[in-house]
Short mmCIF file of C-alpha atoms (C1' of nucleotides) in Angstrom, two decimals:
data_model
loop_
_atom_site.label_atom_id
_atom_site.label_comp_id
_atom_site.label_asym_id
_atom_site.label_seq_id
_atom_site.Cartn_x
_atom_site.Cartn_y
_atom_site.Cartn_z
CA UNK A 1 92.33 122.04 123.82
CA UNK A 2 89.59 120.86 121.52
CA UNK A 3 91.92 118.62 119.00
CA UNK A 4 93.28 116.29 122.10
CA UNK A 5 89.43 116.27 122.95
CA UNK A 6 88.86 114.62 119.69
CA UNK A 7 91.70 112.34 120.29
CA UNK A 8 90.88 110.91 123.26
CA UNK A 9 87.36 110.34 122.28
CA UNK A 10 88.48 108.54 119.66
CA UNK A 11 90.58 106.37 121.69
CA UNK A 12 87.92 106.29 124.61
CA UNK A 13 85.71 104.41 122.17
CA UNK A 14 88.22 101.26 121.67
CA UNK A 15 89.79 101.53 125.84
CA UNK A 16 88.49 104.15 127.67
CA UNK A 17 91.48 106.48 129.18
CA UNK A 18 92.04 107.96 132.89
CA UNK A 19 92.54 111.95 132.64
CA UNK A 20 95.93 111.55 133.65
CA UNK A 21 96.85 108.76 131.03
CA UNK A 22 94.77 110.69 128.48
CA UNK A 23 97.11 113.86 129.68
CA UNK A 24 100.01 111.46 129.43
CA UNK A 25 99.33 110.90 125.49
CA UNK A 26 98.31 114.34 124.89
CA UNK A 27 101.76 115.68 125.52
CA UNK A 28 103.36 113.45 123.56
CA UNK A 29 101.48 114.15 120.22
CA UNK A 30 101.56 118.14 118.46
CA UNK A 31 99.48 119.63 116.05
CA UNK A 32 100.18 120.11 112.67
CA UNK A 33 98.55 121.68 109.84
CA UNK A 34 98.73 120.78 106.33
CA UNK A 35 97.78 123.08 103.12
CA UNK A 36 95.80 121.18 100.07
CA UNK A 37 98.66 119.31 97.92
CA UNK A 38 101.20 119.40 100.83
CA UNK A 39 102.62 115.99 101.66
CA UNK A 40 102.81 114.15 105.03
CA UNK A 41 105.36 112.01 103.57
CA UNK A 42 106.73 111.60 100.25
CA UNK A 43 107.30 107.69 99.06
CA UNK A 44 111.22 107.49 99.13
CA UNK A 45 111.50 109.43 102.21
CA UNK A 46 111.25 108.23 105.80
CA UNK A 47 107.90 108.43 107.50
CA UNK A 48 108.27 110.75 110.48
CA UNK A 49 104.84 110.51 112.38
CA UNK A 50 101.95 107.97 112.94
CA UNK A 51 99.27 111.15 112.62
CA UNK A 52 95.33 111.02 113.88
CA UNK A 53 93.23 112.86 111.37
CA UNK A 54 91.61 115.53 113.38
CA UNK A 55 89.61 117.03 110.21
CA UNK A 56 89.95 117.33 106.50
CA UNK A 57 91.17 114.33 104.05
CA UNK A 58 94.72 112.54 102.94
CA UNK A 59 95.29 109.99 100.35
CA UNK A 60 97.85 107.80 100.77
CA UNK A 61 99.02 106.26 97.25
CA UNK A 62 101.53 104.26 95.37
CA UNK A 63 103.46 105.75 92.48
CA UNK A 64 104.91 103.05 90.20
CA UNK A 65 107.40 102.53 87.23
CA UNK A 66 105.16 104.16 84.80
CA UNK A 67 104.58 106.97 87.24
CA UNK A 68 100.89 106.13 87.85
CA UNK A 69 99.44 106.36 90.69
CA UNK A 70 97.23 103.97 93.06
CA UNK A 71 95.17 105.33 95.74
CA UNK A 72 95.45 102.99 99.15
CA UNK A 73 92.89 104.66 101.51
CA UNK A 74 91.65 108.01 102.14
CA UNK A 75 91.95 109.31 105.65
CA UNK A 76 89.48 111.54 107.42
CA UNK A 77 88.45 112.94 110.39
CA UNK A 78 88.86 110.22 113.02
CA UNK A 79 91.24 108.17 110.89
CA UNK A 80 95.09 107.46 110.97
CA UNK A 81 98.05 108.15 108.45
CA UNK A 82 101.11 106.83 108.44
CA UNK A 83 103.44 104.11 106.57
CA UNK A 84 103.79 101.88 109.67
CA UNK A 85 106.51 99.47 108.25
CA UNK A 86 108.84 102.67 107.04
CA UNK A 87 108.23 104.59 110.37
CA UNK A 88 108.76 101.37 113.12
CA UNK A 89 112.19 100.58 110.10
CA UNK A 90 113.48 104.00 109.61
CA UNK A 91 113.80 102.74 106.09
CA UNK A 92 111.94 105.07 103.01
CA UNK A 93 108.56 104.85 102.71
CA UNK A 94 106.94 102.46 99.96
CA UNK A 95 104.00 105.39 99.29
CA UNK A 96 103.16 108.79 99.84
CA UNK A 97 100.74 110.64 101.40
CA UNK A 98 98.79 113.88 100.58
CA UNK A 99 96.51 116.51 101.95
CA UNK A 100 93.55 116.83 99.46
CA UNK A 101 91.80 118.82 102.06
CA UNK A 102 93.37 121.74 104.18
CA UNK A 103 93.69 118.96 107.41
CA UNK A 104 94.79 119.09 110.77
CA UNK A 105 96.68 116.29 112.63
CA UNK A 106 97.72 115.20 115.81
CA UNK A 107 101.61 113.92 115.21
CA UNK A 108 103.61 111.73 117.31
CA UNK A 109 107.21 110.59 116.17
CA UNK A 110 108.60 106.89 116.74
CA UNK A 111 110.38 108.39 119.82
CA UNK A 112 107.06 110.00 121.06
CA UNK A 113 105.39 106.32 119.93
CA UNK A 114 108.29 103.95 122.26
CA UNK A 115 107.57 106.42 125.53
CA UNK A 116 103.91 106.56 125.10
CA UNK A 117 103.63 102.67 125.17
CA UNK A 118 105.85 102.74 128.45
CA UNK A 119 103.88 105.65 129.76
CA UNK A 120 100.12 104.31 129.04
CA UNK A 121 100.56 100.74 127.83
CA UNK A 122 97.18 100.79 127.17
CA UNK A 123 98.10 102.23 124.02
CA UNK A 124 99.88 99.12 122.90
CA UNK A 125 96.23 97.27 122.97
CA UNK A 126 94.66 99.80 121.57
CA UNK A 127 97.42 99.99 118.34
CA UNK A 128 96.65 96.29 118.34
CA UNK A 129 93.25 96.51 117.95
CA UNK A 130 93.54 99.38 115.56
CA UNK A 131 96.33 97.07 113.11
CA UNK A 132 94.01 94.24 113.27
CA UNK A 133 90.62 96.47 112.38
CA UNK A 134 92.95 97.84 109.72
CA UNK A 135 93.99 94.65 108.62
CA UNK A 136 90.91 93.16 108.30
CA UNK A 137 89.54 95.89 106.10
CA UNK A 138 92.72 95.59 103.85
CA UNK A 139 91.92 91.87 103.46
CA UNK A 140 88.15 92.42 102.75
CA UNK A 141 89.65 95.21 99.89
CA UNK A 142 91.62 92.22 98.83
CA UNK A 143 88.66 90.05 98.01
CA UNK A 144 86.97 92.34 97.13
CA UNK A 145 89.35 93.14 94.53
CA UNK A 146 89.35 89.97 93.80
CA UNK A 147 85.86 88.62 93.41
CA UNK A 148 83.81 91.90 92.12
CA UNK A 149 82.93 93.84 88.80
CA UNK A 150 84.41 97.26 88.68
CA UNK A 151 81.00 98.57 89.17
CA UNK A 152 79.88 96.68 92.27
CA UNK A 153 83.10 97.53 94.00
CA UNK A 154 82.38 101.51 93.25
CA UNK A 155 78.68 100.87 94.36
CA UNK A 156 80.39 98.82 97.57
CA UNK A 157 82.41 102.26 97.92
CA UNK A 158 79.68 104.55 98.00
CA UNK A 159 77.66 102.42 100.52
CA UNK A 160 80.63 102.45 102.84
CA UNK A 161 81.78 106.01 102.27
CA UNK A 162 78.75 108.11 101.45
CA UNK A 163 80.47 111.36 102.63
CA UNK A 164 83.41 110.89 101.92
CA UNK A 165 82.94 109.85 98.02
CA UNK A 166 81.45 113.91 97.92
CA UNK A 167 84.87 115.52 99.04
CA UNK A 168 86.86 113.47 96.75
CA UNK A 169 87.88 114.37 92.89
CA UNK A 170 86.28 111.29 90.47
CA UNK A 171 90.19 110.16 89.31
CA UNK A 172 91.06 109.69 92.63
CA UNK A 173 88.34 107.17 93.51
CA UNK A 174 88.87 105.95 89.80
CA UNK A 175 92.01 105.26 90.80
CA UNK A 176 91.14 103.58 94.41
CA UNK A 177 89.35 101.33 92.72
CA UNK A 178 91.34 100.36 90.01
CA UNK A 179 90.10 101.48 87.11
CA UNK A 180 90.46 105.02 84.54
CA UNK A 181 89.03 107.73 85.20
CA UNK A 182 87.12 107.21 81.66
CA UNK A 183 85.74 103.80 82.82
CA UNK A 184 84.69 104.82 85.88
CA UNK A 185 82.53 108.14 84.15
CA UNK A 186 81.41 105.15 82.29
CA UNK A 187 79.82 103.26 84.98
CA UNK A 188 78.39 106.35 86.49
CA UNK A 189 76.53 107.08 83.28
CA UNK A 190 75.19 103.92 82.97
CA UNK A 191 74.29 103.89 86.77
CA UNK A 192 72.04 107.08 85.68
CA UNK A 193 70.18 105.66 82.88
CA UNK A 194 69.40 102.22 85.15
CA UNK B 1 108.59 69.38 123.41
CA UNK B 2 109.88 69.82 120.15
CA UNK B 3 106.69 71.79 118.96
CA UNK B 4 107.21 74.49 121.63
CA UNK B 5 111.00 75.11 120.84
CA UNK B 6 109.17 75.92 117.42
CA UNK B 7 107.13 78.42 118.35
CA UNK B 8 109.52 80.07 120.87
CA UNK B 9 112.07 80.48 118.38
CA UNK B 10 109.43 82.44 115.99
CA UNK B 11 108.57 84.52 119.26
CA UNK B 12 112.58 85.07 119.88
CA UNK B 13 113.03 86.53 116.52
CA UNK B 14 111.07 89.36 117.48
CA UNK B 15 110.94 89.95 121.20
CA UNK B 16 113.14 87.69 123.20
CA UNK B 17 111.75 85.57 125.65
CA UNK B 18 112.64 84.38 129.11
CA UNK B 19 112.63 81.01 129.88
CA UNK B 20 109.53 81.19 132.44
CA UNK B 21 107.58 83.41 129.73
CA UNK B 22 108.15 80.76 127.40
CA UNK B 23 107.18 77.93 129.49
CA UNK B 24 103.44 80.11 130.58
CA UNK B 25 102.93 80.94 126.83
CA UNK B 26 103.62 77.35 125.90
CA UNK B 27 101.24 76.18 128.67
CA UNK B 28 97.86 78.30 127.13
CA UNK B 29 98.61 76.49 123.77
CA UNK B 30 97.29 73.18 122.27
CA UNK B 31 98.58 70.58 119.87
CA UNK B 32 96.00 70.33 116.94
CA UNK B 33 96.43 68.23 113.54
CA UNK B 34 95.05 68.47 110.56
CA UNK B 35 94.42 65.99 108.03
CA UNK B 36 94.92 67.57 103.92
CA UNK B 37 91.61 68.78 103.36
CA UNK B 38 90.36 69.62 106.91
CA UNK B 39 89.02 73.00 107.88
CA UNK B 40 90.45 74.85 110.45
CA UNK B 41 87.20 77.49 110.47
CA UNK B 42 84.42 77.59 107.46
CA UNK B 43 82.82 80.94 106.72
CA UNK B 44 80.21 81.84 108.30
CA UNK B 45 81.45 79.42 111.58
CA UNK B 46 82.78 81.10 114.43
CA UNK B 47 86.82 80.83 114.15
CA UNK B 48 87.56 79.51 117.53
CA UNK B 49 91.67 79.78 117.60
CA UNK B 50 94.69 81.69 116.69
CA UNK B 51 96.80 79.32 114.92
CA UNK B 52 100.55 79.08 114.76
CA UNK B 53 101.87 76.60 111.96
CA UNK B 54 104.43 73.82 113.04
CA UNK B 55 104.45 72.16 109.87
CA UNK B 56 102.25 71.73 106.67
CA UNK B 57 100.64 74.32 104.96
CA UNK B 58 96.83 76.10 104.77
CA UNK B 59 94.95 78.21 102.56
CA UNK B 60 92.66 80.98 103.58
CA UNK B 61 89.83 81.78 100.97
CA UNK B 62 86.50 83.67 100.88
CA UNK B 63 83.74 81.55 98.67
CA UNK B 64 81.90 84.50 96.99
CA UNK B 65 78.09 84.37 95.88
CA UNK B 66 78.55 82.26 92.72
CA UNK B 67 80.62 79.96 94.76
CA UNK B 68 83.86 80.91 93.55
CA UNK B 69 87.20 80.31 95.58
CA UNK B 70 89.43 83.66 96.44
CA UNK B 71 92.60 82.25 97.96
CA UNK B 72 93.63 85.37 100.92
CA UNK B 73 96.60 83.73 102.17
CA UNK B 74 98.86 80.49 102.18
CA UNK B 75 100.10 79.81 105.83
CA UNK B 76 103.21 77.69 105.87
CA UNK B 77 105.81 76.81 108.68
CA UNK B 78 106.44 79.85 111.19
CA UNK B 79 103.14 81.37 109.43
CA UNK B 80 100.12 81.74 111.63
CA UNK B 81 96.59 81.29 110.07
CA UNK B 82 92.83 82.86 111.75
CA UNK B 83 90.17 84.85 111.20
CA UNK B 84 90.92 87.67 113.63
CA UNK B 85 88.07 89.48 113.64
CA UNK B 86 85.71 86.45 113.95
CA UNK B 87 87.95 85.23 116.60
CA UNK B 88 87.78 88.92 118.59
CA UNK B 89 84.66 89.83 118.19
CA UNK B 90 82.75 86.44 118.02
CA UNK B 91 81.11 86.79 114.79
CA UNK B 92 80.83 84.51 111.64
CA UNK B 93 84.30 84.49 109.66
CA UNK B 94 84.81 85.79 106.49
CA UNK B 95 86.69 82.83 104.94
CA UNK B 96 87.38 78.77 105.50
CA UNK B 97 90.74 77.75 106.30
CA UNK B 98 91.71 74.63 105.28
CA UNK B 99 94.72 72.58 104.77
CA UNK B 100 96.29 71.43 101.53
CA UNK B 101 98.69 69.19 103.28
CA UNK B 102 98.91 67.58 107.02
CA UNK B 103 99.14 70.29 109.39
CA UNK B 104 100.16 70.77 113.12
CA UNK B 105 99.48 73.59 114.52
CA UNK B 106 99.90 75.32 117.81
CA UNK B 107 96.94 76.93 118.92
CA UNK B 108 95.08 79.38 121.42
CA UNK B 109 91.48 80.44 122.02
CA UNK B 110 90.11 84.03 122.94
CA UNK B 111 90.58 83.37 126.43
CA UNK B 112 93.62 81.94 126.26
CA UNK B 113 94.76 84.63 124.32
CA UNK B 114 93.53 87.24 126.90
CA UNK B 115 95.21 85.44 129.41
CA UNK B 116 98.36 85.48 127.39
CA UNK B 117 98.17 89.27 127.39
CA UNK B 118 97.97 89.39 130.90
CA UNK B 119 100.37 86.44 131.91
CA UNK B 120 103.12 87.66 129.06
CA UNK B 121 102.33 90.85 128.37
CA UNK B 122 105.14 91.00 125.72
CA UNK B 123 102.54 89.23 123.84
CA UNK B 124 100.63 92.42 123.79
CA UNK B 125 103.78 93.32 121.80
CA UNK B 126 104.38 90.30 119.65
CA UNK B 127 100.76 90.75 117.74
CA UNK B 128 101.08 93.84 117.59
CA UNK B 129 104.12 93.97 115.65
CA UNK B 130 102.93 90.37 113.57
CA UNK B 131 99.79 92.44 112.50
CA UNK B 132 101.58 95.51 111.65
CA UNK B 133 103.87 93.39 109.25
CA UNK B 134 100.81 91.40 107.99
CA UNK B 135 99.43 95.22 107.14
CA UNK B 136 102.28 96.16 104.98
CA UNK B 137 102.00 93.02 103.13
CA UNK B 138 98.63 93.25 102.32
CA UNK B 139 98.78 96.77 101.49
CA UNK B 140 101.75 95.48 99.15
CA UNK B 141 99.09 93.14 97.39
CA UNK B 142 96.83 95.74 96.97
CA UNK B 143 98.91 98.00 95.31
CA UNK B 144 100.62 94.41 93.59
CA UNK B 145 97.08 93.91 92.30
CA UNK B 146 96.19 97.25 91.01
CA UNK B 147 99.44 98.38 89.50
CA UNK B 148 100.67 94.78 87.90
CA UNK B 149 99.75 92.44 85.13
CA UNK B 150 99.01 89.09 85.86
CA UNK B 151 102.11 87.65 84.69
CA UNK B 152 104.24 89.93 86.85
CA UNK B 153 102.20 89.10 89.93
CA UNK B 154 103.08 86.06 89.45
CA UNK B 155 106.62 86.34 88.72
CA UNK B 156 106.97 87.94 92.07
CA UNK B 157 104.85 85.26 93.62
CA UNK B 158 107.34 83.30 92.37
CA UNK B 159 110.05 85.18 93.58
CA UNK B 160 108.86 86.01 97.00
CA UNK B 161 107.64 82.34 97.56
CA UNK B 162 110.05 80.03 95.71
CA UNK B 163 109.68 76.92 98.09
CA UNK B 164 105.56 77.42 98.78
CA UNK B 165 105.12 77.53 94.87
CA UNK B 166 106.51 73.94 94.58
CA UNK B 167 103.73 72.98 96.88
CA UNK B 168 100.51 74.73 95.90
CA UNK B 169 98.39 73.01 93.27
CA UNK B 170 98.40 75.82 90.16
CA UNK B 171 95.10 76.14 90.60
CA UNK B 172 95.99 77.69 94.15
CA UNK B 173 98.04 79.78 93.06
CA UNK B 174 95.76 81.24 90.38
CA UNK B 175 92.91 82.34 92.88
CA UNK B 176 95.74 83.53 94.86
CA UNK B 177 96.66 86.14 92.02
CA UNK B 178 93.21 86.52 91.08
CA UNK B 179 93.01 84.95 88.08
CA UNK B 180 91.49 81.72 86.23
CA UNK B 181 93.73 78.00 86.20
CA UNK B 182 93.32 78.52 82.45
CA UNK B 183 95.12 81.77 82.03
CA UNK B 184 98.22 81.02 84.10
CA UNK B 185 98.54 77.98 82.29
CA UNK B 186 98.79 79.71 79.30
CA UNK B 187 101.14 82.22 81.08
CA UNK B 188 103.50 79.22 81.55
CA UNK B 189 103.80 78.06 78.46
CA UNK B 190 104.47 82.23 77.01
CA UNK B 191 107.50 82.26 80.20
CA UNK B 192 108.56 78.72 78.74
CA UNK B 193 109.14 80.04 75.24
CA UNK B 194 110.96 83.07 75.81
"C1'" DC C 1 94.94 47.14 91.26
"C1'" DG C 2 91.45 49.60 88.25
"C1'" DA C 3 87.64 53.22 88.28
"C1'" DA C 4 86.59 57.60 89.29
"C1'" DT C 5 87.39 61.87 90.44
"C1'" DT C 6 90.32 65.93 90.27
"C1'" DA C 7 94.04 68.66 88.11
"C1'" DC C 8 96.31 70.67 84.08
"C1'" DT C 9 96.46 72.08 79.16
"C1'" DT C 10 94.97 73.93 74.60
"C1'" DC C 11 92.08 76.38 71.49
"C1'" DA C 12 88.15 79.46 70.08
"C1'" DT C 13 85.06 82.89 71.36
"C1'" DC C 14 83.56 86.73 74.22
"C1'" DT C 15 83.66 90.86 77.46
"C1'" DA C 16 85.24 94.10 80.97
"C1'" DC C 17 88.25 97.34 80.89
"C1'" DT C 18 92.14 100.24 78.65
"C1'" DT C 19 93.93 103.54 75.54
"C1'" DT C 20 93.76 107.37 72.64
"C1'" DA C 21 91.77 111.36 71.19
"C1'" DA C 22 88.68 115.25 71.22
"C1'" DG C 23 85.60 118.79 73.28
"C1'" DG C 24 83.62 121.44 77.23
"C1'" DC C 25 83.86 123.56 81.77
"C1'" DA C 26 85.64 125.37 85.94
"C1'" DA C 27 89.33 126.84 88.74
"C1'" DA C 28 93.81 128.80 89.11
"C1'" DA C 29 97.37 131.79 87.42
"C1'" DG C 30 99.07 135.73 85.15
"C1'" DC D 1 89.56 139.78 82.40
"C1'" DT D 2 92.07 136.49 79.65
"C1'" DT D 3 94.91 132.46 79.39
"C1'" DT D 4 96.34 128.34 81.09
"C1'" DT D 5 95.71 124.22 83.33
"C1'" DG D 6 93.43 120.39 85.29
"C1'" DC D 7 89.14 117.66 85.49
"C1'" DC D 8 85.13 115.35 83.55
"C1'" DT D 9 82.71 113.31 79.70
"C1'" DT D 10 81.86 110.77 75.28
"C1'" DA D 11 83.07 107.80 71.60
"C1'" DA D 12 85.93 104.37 68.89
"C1'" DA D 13 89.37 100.91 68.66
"C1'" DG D 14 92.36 97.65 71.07
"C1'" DT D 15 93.78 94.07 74.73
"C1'" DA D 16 94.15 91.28 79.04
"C1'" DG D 17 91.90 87.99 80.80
"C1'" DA D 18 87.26 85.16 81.24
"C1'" DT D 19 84.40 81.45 79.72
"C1'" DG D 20 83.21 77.09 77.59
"C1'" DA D 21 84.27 72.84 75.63
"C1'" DA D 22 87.22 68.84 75.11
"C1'" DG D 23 91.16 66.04 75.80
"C1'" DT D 24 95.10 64.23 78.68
"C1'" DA D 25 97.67 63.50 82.91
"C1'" DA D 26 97.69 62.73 87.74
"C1'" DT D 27 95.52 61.39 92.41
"C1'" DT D 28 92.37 59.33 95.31
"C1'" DC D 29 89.92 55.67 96.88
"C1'" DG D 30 87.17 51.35 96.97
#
DNA sequence: CGAATTACTTCATCTACTTTAAGGCAAAAG
DNA sequence: CTTTTGCCTTAAAGTAGATGAAGTAATTCG
């Protein structure tokens, strides 16, 4: 089945798998398909599923008070989705996450999660590794945040995500990186005339 | 050792150890001290350790181009302080960590740390778990950041670290929330007079 | 202990970014 | 095919927060 394929190369690049524990995993995760504007999880809810991005795009954002929203990451091909703390906590889920592309994931449950790091506990090191890769981005966004212009942080953005910044409407990176939607056609018409 | 009975009590809160997984954890840690001012890593140095906090208290900041201070992170008691991916992957850190008062720290190098892993693997599970709550709490400052005015960011700095806010120097506390000394003075004196 | 350095405050000026509002264009819906 | 709706752009006015300068309080250190 060509989806698990992609799986397991994926994890074969941080700890390379046996067939048998890459079987193991396999069964535990299932495919599932998501439409354009359907939601993964919906902040308030419970997250079900840590989910592997087989193809397509999610955003996973914030809604606050006001009812704005925040964009936290995109996720594509290759990439995971999921809010860890409500799905390890079974409490609701502090943000919610959307399919901006038709997308198809590979889905495994906290159940599915406990027996596959009994089954190949290889997968605990390679969560590890994933959490800390993923936390070190985070903390780079945070000084990034932090240190840069609105403009060098969108410039940052399309270094590091040249193919991605294509697929994705202008308000949502607007709002990834902080900014209107206004400010950031701004910048982009000043970028022109440079 | 009273130092150990520290640490094993911050390992017991989330996966309880045995006594003889204590005592071979406790055995691949050191003793180290730290004088106010001290660095545990400088960016650009290779961070050597994994760091658990006995007492005292660190900040972790990135010095950007123009040689301004971002403060990342405050480490306090039952905190642990490193650059991880330096520290895995043997590259330059990202930031300096350095302590703003007398520290002692337990702490563990790469190889001790793969040894750990080995010799205790519930280790494997520990960091795993510690990184996946330091995820969701940096994701929580990104959104914090984005989504809130200054002031509020700091009220709920305030909040969320009552006893730490008695101890940081203001100016601390301003990179922290990403903005000038001058400013959150002035935000002082506006939460004074209402 | 006193001198020097470092931390905090206040005020005035400046700028990066927001807000509001209006017009055009393309996709979706009827 | 027409109408609605959402998305992008441009421009003008407003604001949160930065910067610079200057004075006072608090630490550090010889």
């Amino acid at each position: 089945m060509e989806v698990f394929a992609a799986l397991r190369q994926h994890v074969d690049k941080v700890i390379p798998l046996t067939d048998e524990e890459s079987a193991r995993a396999s069964a535990l995760f299932t495919v599932k398909k998501l439409r354009k504007k359907q939601f993964l999880v919906q902040q308030g809810d419970v997250c079900k599923y840590e989910s592997f991005v087989v193809s397509g795009c999610l955003k996973s954002y914030y809604t606050d008070e006001q009812g704005h929203d925040h964009i936290l990451r995109f996720s594509v091909e290759d990439w995971w989705a999921s809010d860890l703390k409500s799905l390890q906590t079974n409490t609701p889920a502090s943000f919610s996450i959307e399919a901006i592309e038709p997308a198809t994931l590979l889905v495994i449950d906290k159940v599915g999660l406990e027996k596959l790091y009994v089954e190949v506990p290889k997968f605990e090191k390679f969560f590890r590794i994933l959490n800390e890769n993923a936390l070190t981005a985070t903390a780079q966004r945070v000084i990034n945040n932090l240190s840069l212009p609105a403009k060098e942080r969108y410039q940052l953005f399309l270094q590091a995500y040249p193919r991605i910044a294509q697929r994705i409407p202008l308000k949502d990176i607007a709002s990834y990186l902080g900014i209107t939607p206004v400010f950031l056609s701004q910048l982009r018409k000043d970028m022109m005339t440079e």
